[in-house]
mmCIF file of C-alpha atoms in Angstrom:
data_model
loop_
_atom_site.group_PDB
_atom_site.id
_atom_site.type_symbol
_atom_site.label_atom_id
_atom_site.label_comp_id
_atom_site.label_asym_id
_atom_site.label_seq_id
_atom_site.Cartn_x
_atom_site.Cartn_y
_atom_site.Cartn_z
ATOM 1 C CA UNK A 7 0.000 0.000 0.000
ATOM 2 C CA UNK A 8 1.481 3.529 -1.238
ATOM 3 C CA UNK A 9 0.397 6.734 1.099
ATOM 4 C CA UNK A 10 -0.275 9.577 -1.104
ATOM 5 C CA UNK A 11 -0.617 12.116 1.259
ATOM 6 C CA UNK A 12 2.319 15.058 1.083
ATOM 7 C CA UNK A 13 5.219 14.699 3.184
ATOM 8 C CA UNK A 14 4.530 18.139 4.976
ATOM 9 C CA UNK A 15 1.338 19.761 5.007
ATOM 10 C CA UNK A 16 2.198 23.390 5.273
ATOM 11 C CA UNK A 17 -1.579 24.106 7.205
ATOM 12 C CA UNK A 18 0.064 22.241 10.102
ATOM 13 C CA UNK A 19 1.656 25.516 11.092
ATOM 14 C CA UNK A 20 -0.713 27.566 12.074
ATOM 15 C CA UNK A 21 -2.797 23.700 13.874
ATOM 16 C CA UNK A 22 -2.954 23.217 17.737
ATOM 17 C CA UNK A 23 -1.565 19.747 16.646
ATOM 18 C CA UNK A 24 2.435 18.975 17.177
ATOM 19 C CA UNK A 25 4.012 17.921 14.198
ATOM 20 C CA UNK A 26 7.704 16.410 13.555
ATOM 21 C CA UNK A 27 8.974 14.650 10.474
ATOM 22 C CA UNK A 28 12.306 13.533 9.302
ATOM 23 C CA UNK A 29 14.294 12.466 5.977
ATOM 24 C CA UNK A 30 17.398 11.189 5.316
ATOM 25 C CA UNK A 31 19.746 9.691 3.077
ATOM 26 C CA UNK A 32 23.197 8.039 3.346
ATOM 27 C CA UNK A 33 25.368 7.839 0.441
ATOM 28 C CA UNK A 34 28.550 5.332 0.327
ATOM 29 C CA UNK A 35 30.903 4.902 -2.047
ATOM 30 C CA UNK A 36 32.268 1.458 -1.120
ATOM 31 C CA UNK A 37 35.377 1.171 -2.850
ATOM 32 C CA UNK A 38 36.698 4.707 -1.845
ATOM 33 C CA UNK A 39 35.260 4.028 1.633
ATOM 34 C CA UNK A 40 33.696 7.618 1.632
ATOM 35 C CA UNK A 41 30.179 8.542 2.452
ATOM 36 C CA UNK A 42 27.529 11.356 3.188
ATOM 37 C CA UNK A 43 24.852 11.851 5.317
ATOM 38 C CA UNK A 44 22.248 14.570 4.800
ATOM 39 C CA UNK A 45 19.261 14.614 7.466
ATOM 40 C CA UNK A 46 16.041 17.004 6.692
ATOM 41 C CA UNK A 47 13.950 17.935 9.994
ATOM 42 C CA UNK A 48 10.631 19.842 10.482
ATOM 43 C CA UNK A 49 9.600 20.064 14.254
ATOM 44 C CA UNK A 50 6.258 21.993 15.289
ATOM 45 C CA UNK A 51 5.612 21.684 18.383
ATOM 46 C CA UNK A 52 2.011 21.458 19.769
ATOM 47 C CA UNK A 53 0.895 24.907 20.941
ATOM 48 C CA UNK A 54 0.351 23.707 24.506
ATOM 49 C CA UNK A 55 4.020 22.904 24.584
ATOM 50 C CA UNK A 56 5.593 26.038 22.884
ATOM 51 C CA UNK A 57 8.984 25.795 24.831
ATOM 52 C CA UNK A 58 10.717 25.731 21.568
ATOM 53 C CA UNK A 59 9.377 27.501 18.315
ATOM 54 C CA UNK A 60 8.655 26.062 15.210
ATOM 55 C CA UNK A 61 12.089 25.034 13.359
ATOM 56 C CA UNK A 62 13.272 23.332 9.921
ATOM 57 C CA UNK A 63 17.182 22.015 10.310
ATOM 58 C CA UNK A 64 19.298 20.765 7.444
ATOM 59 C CA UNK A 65 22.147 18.521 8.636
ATOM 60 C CA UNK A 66 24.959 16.784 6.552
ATOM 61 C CA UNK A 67 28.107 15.069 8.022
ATOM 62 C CA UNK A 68 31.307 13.734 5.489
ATOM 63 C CA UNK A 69 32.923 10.267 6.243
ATOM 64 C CA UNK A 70 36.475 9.276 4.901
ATOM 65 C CA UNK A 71 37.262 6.172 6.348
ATOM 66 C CA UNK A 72 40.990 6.381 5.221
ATOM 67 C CA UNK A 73 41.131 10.230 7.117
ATOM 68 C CA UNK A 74 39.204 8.987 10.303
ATOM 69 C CA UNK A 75 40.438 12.211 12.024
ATOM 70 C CA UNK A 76 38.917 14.293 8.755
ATOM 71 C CA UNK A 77 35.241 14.304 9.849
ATOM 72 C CA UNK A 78 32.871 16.955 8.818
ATOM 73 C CA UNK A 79 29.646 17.823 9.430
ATOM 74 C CA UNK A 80 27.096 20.813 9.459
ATOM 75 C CA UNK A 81 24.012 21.729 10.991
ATOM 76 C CA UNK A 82 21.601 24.392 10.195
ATOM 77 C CA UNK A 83 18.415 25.706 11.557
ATOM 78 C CA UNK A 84 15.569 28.302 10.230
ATOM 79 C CA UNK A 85 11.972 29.074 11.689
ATOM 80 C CA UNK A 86 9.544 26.747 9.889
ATOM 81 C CA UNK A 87 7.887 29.477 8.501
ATOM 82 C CA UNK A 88 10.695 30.034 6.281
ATOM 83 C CA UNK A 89 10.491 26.572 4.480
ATOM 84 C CA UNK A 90 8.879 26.963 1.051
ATOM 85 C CA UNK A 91 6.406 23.933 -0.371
ATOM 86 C CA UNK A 92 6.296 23.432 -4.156
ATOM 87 C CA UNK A 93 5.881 20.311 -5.709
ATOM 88 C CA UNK A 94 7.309 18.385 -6.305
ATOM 89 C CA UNK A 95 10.581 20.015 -4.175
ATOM 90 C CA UNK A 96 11.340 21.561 -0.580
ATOM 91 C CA UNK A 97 13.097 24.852 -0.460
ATOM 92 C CA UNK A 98 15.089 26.533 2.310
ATOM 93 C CA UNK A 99 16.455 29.958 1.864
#
């Protein structure tokens, strides 16, 4: 069974309901024992628990495993409001 319902749908922000939703994707390249890791994050959090505001975070961390000191990753937040929904992509500014 397929679910066709979107991924994110953008009337969520303004709900009473929480929301939270990840994607990912690892990428290896086996033979020159390298890989990359990109993570995708929307977190809304339900209005009665507004401790932390509504967010979007992009993260993406580098493995070598012939450099294991040459790690590298990167994480980056923006308010959720600032996410932009067009089919069929996601943009952040």
């Amino acid at each position: 069974m397929h679910d066709r319902r979107p991924a994110f749908d953008p009337r969520l922000l303004g709900s009473e309901r929480g929301f939270f939703e990840i994607w990912f994707a690892a990428i290896v390249h086996q033979r020159a024992q390298k890989a990359l890791w990109v993570r995708y994050t929307a977190f809304r959090p339900r209005a009665s628990a507004s401790a932390y505001p509504p967010m979007a975070l992009l993260w993406g961390a580098y493995f070598d495993q012939g450099r294991p000191g040459d790690f590298r990753r990167r994480i980056r937040s923006w308010p959720l409001t600032e996410l932009r929904f067009a089919a069929p992509a996601l943009s952040l500014p």
